Coordinates of C-alpha atoms and ligand atoms in Angstrom, one line a residue:
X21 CA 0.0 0.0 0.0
X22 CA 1.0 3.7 -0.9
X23 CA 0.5 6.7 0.9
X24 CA -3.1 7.3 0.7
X25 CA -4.9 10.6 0.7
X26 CA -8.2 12.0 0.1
X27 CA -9.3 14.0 -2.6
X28 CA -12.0 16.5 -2.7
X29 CA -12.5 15.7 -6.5
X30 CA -13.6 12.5 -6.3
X31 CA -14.6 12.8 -2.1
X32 CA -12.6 9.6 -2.2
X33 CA -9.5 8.4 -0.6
X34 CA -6.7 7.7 -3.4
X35 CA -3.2 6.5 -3.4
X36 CA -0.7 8.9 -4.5
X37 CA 0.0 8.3 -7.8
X38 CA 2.9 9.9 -9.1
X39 CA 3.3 9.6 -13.3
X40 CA 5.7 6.6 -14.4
X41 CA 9.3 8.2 -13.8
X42 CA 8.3 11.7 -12.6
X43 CA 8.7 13.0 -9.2
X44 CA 5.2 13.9 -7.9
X45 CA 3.7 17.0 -9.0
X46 CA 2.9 19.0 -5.9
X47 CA 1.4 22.5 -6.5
X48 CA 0.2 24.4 -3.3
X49 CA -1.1 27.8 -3.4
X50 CA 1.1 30.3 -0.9
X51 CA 0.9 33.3 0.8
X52 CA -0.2 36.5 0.2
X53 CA 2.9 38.5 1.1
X54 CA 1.1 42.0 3.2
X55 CA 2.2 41.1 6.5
X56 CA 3.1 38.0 8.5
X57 CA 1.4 34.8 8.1
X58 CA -0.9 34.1 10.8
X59 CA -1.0 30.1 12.6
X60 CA -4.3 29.4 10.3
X61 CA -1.9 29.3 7.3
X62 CA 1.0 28.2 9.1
X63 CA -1.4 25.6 9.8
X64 CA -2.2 24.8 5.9
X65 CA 1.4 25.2 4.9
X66 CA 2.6 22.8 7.9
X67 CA -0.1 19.9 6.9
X68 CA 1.6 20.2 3.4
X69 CA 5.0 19.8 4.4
X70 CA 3.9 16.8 6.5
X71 CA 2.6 15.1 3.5
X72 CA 5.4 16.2 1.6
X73 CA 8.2 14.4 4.6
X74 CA 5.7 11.4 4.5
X75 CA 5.7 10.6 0.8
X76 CA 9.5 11.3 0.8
X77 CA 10.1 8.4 3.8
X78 CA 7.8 6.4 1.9
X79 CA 10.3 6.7 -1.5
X80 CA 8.4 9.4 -3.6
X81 CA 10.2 12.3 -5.2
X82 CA 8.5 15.1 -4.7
X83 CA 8.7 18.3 -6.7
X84 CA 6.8 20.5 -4.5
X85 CA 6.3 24.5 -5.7
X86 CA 4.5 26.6 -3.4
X87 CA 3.8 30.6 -5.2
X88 CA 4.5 33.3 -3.5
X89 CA 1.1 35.9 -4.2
X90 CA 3.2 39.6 -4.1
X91 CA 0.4 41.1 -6.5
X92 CA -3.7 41.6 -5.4
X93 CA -5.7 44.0 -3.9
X94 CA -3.9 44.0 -0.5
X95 CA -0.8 44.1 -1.4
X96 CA -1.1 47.1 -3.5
X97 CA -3.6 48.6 -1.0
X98 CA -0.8 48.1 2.2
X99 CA 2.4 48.6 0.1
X100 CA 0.8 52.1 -0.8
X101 CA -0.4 52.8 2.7
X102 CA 3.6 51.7 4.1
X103 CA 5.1 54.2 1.6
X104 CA 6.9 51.5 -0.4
X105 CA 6.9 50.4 -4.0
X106 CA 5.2 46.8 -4.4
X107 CA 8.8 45.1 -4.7
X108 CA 10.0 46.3 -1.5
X109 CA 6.9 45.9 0.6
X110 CA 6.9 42.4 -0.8
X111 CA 10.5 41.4 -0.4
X112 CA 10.0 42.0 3.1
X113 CA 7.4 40.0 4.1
X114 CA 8.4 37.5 1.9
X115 CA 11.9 37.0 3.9
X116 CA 9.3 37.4 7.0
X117 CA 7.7 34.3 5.9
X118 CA 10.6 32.6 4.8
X119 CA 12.3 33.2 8.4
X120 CA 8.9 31.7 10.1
X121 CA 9.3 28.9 7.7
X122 CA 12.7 28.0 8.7
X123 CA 11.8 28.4 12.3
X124 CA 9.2 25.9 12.1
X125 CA 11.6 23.5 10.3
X126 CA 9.0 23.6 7.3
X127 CA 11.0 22.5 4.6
X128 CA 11.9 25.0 1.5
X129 CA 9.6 24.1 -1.6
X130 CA 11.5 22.8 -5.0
X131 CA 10.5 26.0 -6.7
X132 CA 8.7 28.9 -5.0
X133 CA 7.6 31.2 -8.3
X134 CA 6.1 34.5 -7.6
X135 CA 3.3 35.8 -9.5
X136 CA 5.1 39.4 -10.6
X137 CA 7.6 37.2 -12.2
X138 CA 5.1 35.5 -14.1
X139 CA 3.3 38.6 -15.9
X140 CA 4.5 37.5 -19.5
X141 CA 3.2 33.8 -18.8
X142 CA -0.1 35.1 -17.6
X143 CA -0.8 37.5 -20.3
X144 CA -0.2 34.9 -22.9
X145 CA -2.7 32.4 -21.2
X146 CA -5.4 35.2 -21.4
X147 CA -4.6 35.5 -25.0
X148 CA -4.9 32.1 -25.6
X149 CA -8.8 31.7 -23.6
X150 CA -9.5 34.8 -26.2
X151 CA -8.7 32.8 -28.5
X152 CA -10.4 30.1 -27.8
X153 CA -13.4 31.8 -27.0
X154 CA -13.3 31.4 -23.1
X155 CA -12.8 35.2 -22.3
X156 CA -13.5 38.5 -23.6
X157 CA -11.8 42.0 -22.8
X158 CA -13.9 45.2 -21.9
X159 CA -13.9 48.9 -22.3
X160 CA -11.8 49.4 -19.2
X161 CA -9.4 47.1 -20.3
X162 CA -10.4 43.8 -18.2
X163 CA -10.7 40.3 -19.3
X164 CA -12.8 38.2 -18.0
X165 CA -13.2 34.7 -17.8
X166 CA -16.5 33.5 -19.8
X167 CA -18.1 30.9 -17.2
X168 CA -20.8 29.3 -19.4
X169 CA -17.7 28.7 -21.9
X170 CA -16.8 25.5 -19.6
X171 CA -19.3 22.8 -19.0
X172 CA -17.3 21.5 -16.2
X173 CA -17.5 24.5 -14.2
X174 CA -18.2 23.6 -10.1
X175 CA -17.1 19.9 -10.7
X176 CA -14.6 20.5 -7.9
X177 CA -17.0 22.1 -5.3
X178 CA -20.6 20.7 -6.8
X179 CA -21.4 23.7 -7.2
X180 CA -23.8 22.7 -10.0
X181 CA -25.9 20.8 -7.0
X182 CA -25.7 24.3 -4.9
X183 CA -27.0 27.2 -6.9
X184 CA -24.6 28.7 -8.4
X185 CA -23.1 31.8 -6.3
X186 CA -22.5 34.9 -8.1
X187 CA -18.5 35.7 -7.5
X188 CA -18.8 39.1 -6.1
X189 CA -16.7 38.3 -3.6
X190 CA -14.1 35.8 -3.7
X191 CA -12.3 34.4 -0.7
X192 CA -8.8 36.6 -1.3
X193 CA -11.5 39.2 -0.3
X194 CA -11.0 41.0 -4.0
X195 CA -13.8 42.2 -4.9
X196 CA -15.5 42.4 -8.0
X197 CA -18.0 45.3 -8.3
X198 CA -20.9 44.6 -11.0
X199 CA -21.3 47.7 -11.5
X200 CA -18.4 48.5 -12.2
X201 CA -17.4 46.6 -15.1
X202 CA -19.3 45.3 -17.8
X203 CA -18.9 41.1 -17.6
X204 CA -21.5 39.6 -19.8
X205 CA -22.8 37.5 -16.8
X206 CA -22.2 38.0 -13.1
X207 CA -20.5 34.4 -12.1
X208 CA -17.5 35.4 -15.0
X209 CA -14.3 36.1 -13.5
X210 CA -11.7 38.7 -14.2
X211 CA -8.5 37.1 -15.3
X212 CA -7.1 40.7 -16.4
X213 CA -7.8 43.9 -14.4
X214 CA -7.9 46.9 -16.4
X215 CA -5.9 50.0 -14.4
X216 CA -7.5 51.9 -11.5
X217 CA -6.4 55.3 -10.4
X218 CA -6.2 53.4 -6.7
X219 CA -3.3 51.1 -8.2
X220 CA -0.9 54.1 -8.5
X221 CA 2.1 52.7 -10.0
X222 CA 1.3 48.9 -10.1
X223 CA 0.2 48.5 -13.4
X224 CA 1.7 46.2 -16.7
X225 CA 1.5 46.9 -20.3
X226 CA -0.6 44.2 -22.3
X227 CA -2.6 43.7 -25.4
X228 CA -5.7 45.0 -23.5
X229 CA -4.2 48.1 -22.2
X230 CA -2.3 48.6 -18.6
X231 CA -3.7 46.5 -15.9
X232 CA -2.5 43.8 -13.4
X233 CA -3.7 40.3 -12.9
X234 CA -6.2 38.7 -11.4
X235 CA -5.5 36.1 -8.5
X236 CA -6.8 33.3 -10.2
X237 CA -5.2 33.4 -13.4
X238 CA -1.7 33.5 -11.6
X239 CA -1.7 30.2 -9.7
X240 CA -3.1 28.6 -13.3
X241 CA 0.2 30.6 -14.8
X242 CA 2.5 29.8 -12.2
X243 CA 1.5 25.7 -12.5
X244 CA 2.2 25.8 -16.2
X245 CA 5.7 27.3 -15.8
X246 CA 6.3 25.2 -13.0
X247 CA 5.5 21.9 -14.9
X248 CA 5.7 22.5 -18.1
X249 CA 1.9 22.5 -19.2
X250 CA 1.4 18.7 -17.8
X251 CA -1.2 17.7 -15.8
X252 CA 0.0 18.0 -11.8
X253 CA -0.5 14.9 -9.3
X254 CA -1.9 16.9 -6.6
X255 CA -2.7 20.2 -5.6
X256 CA -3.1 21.7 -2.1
X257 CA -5.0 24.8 -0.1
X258 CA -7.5 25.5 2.4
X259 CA -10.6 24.7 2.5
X260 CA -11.5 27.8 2.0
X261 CA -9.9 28.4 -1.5
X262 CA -11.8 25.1 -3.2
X263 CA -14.2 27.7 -4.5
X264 CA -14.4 30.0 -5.8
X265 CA -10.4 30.0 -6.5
X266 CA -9.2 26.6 -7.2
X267 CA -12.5 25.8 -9.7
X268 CA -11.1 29.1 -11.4
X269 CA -7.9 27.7 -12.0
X270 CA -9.6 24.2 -13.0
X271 CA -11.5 26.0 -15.9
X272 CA -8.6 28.8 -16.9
X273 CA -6.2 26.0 -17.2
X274 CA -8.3 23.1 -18.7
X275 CA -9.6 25.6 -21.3
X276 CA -6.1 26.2 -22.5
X277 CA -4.4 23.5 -22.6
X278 CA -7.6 20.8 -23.7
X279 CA -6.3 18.2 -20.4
X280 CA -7.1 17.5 -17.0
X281 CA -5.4 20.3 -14.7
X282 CA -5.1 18.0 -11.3
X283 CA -5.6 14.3 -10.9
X284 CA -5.9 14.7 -6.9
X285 CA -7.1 17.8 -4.4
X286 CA -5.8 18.2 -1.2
X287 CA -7.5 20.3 1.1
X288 CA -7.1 21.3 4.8
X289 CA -9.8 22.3 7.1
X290 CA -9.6 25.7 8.5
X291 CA -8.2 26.6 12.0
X292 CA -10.2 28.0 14.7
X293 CA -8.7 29.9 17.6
X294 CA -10.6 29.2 21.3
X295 CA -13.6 27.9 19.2
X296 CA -13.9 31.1 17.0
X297 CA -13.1 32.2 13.6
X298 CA -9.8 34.0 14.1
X299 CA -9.9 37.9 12.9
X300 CA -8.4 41.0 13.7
X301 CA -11.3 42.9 15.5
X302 CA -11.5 39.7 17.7
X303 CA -8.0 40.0 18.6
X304 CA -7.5 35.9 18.3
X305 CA -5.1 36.6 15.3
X306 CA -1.8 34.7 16.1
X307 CA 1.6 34.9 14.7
X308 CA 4.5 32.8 15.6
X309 CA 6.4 36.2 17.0
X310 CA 3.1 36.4 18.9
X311 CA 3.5 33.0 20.5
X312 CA 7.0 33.2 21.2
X313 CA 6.8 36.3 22.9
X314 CA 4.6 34.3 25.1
X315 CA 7.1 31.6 25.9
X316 CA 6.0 29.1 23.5
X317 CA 9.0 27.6 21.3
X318 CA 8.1 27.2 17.6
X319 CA 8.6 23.8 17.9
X320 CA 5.7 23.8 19.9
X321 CA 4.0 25.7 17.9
X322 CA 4.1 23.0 14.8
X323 CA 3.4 20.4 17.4
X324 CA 0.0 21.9 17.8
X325 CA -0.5 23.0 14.2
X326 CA 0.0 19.3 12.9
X327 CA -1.0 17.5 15.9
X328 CA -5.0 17.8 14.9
X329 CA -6.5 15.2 11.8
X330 CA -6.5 17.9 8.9
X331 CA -9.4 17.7 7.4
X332 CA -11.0 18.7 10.8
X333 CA -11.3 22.1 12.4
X334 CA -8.4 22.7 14.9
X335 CA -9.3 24.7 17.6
X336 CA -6.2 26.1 18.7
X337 CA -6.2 27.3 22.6
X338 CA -3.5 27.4 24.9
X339 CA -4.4 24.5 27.2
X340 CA -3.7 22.6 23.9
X341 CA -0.3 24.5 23.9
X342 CA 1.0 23.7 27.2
X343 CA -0.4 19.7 26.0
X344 CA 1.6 20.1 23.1
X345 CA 5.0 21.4 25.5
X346 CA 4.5 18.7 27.4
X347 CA 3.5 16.3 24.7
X348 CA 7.1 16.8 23.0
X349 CA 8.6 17.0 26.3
X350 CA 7.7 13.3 27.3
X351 CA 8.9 12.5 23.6
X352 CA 12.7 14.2 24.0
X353 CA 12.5 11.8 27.6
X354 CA 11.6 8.6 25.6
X355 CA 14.4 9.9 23.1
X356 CA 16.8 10.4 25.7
X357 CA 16.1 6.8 27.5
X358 CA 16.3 5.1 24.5
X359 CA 19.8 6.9 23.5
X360 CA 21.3 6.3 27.2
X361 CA 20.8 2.3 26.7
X362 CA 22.9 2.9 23.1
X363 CA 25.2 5.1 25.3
X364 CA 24.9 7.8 23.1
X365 CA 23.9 11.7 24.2
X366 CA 21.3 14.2 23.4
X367 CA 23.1 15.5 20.3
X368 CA 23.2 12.0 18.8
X369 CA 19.6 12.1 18.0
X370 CA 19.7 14.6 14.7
X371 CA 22.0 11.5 12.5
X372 CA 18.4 9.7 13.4
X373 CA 15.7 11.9 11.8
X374 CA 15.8 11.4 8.3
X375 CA 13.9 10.7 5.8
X376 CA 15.7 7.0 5.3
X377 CA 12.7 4.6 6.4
X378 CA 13.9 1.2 8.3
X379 CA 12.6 -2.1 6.6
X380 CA 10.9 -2.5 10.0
X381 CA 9.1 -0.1 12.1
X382 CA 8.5 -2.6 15.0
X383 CA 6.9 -1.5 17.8
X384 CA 6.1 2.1 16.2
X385 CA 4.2 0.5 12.8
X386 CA 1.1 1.8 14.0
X387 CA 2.4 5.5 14.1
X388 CA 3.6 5.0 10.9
X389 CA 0.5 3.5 8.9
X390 CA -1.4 6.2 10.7
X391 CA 0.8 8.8 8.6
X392 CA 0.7 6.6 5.4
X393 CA -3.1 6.3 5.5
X394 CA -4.8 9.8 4.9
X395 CA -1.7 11.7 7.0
X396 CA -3.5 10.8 10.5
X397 CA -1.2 12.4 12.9
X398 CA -3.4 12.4 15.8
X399 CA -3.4 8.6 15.7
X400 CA 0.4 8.5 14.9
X401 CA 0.9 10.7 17.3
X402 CA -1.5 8.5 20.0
X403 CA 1.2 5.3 18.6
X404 CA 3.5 7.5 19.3
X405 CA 2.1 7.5 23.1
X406 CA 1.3 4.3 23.5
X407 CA 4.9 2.4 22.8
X408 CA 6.4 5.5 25.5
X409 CA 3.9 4.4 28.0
X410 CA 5.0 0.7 27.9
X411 CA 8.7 1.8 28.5
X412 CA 10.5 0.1 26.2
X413 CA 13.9 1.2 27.0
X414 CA 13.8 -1.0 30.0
X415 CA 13.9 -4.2 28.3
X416 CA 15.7 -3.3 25.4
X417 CA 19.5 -3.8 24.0
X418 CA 21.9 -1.9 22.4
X419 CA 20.9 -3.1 19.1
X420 CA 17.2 -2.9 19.9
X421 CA 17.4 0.7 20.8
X422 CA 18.7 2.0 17.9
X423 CA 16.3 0.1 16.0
X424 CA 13.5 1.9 17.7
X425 CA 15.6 4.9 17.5
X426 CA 15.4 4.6 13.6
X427 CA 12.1 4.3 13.7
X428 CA 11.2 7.1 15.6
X429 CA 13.7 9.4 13.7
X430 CA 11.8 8.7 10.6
X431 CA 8.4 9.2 12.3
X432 CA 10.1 12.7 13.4
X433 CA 11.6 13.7 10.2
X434 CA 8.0 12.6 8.8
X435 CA 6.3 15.4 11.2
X436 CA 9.1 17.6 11.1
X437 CA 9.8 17.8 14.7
X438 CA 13.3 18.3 16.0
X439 CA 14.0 17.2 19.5
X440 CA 15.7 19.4 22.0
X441 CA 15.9 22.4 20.5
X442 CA 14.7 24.3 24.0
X443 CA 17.5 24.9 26.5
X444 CA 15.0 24.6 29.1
X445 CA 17.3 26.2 31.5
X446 CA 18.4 29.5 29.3
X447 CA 14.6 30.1 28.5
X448 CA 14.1 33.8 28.7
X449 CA 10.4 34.6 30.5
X450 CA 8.2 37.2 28.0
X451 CA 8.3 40.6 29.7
X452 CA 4.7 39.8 30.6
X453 CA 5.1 36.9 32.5
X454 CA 8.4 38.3 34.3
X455 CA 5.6 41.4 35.5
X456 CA 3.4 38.8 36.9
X457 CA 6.0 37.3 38.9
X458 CA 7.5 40.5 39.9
X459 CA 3.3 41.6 41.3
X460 CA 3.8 38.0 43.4
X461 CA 7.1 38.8 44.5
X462 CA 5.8 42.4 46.0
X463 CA 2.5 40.6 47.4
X464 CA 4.5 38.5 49.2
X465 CA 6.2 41.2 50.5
X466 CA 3.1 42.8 51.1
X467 CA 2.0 39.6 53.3
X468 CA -0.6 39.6 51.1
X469 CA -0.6 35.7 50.7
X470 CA -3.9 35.3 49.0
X471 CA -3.0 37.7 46.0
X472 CA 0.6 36.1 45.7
X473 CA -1.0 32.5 45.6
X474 CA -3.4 33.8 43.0
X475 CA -0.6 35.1 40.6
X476 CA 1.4 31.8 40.9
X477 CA -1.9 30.3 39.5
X478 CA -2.0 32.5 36.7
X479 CA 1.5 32.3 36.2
X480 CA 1.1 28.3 35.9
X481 CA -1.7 28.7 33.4
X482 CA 0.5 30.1 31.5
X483 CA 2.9 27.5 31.5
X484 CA 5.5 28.9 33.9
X485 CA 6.5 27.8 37.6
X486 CA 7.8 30.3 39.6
X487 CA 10.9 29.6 42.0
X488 CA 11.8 32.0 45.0
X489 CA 15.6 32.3 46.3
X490 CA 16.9 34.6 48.7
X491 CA 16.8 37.6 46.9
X492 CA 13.9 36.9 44.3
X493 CA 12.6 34.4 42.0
X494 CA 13.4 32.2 39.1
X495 CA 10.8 31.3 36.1
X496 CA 11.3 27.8 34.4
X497 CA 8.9 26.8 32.0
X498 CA 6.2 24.1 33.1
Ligands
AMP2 P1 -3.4 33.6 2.0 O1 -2.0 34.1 2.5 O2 -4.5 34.4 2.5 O3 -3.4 33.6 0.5 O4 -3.6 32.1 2.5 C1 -2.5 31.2 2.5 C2 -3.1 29.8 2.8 O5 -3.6 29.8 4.2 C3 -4.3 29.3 2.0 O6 -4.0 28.0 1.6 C4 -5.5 29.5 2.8 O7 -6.5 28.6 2.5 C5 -4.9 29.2 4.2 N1 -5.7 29.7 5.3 C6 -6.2 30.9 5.5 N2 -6.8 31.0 6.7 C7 -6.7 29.8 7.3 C8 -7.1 29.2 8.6 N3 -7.8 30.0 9.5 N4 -6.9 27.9 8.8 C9 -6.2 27.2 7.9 N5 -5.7 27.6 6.7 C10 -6.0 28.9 6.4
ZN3 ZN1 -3.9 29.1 -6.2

């Protein structure tokens, strides 16, 4: 059996199936670069790296291209607003999301294409649904993309068993103002956007006069450079982009090039944040700076991300947090028991997490067929669990140990978790939490022995024990 996965397409679960000789074709749309990426999509982007670590332990090549979106509404609107051209304003949070990448040991895609490099490529893939008959231009200078031109239009969401939505809005939040432009029907598209005075300087030169694209049509763009016009393996999002943005791609790209666009969809459910939707005005909206500066290493932070079935809501919380700290925490022990009987140290453990699969998992099998069937790390992650609590290490030899150490380093390498990378003693408290010890400190000072008692509480909550000496107190993390 292969890795198997399931595919909104066919609401089935399908074995990866790269073409004959060819590394998998892995497509996955990527971030909007106007400001960090928040834990929802860190969420998203984490799930695909997993699948992307299991299907390399498991002996697939994968060529996996992730875009980088530095042209749309926001951008423009936020790069204006910071006083920066596009390019900068874009560079930066690109290396932003880059350097949360890293951090969360995410590993780099094969190719990561960005869509204002790809302005030629999309232009011409306009010119060739013109010709074709699947778009027409406008007196403003758009093109849109002729929806009743593609019979298989909502095969993707069923949208043909829903009514079919008008697009006004489409989940990039771009709107598309009826009134405003003359589309002969008001589920088409735009693929081209013909120039607005609010764009200032972000406009290119094309047949249909200066414009910019239009979100859709670069991902289609992006995939063709990427692979060469062939028909991609698998292609993966949040839920939330199945419509109206990846059927968009589906009928730009099938239109042009006559073939199927994607044999397999791979979508991830949407993360919630203390049972809510996460948003701004809410103020629920994490980064990874956001948790760290609360004590939580990133590490951690992909522990909790991945640790969740994906095609579930995750409700993120902090209780699940500090379950996830101590989660990893009792797997670094297990690690550290089972090096001790090899009479190896700590720093031994990285030459074990690779990708290089033992012939036999033993004991951990379970963990691993959990990841190989439809990526279920909450029941590898349970496996996981259940060997630690029947303390191998005990009964095991030299030889034995580093068998089990094998297979646990691929089970690592397969979630991306690295082992020890906290100093637990050289952890430096978040301002915050320092203040709350410091208000115990001076209520126990005070006498005040209710108040102090309280705040060591709060301070646990939060994942922190407080530890008085003579002349203060030390924080170590729970
Ligand atoms: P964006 O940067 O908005 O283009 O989104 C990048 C990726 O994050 C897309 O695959 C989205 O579907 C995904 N995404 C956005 N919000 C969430 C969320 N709350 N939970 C999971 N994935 C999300
Ligand atoms: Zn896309």
């Amino acid at each position: 059996m292969s890795v198997q996965l399931y595919d909104t397409l066919s609401r089935s679960v399908k074995a990866l199936a790269p073409a004959s000789d060819q590394a998998l074709r892995f497509y996955c749309c990527g971030p909007t670069v106007y400001g960090p990426a928040h834990i929802g999509n860190f969420r998203t982007f984490l799930i695909q790296d997993v699948l992307r670590r299991v299907a390399e332990a498991d002996g697939i090549e994968v060529k996996h291209v992730r875009n980088i979106t530095d042209v749309d509404d926001k951008t423009i609107r936020r790069s204006i607003e910071a006083g920066l051209s596009l390019g900068e304003f874009t560079a930066k949070w690109t290396a932003k999301f880059h350097a949360d990448c890293d951090a969360l040991n995410m590993r780099p895609p094969s190719i990561e294409p960005s869509a204002v490099a790809h302005i030629p490529q999309q232009i011409a893939l306009v010119e060739t649904l013109i010709k074709k008959g699947h778009a027409y231009s406008t007196d403003d200078g758009s093109v849109y993309f002729r929806v009743n031109s593609f019979e298989d239009y909502g095969r993707l969401s069923r949208l043909k068993q829903r009514e079919l939505k008008t697009q006004t809005e489409n989940s990039a939040g771009e709107v598309n103002d009826a009134d405003e432009y003359d589309r002969e029907s008001v589920t088409d598209f735009a693929l081209w956007k013909g120039r607005k005075a609010e764009d200032k300087a972000n406009y290119w030169a094309s047949p249909w006069g200066e414009g910019r694209p239009g979100w859709h049509l670069e991902c289609s763009a992006m995939v063709e450079a990427a692979f060469d016009g062939a028909t991609i393996d698998l292609h993966g999002g949040g839920i939330d982009l199945c419509f109206p943005h990846h059927e968009n791609e589906i009928a730009q790209s099938e239109c042009a090039h006559g073939h199927d666009f994607c044999k397999h969809w791979f979508h991830s459910a949407h993360l919630m944040v203390e049972g809510a939707k996460m948003s701004k005005s809410l103020g629920n909206l994490y980064t990874l700076d956001d948790l760290q500066q609360k004590g939580f290493s990133p590490m951690v932070v992909r522990y909790t991300l991945i640790a969740g079935s994906y095609r579930q809501q995750l409700n993120f919380t902090f209780d699940g947090l500090h379950a996830s700290q101590s989660g990893l925490t009792k797997i670094e022990r297990f690690a550290e028991s089972l090096l001790a009987v090899t009479g190896q140290d700590k720093a031994a453990m990285n030459s074990y997490i690779c990708a290089d699969a033992p012939e036999n998992f033993g004991r951990l099998i379970k963990a691993w067929d959990a990841l190989r069937n439809n990526l279920n790390t909450a029941a590898s992650l349970g496996a996981i669990f259940g060997v630690i609590g029947s303390n191998p290490a005990a009964s095991l030899d030299a030889d034995g140990a580093r068998a089990m150490l094998k297979a646990l380093g691929t089970l690592l390498y397969a979630l991306g978790l690295q082992l020890f990378t906290v100093d637990e003693a050289t952890v430096d408290a978040p301002e915050a939490i320092v203040a709350l010890a410091q208000a115990r400190w001076d209520a126990k000072q005070a006498k005040d022995w209710a108040k102090a008692d309280q705040l060591r509480d709060a301070l646990l909550t939060e994942g922190w024990v407080v530890k008085d000496n003579k002349d203060g107190f030390d924080l170590e993390l729970k």
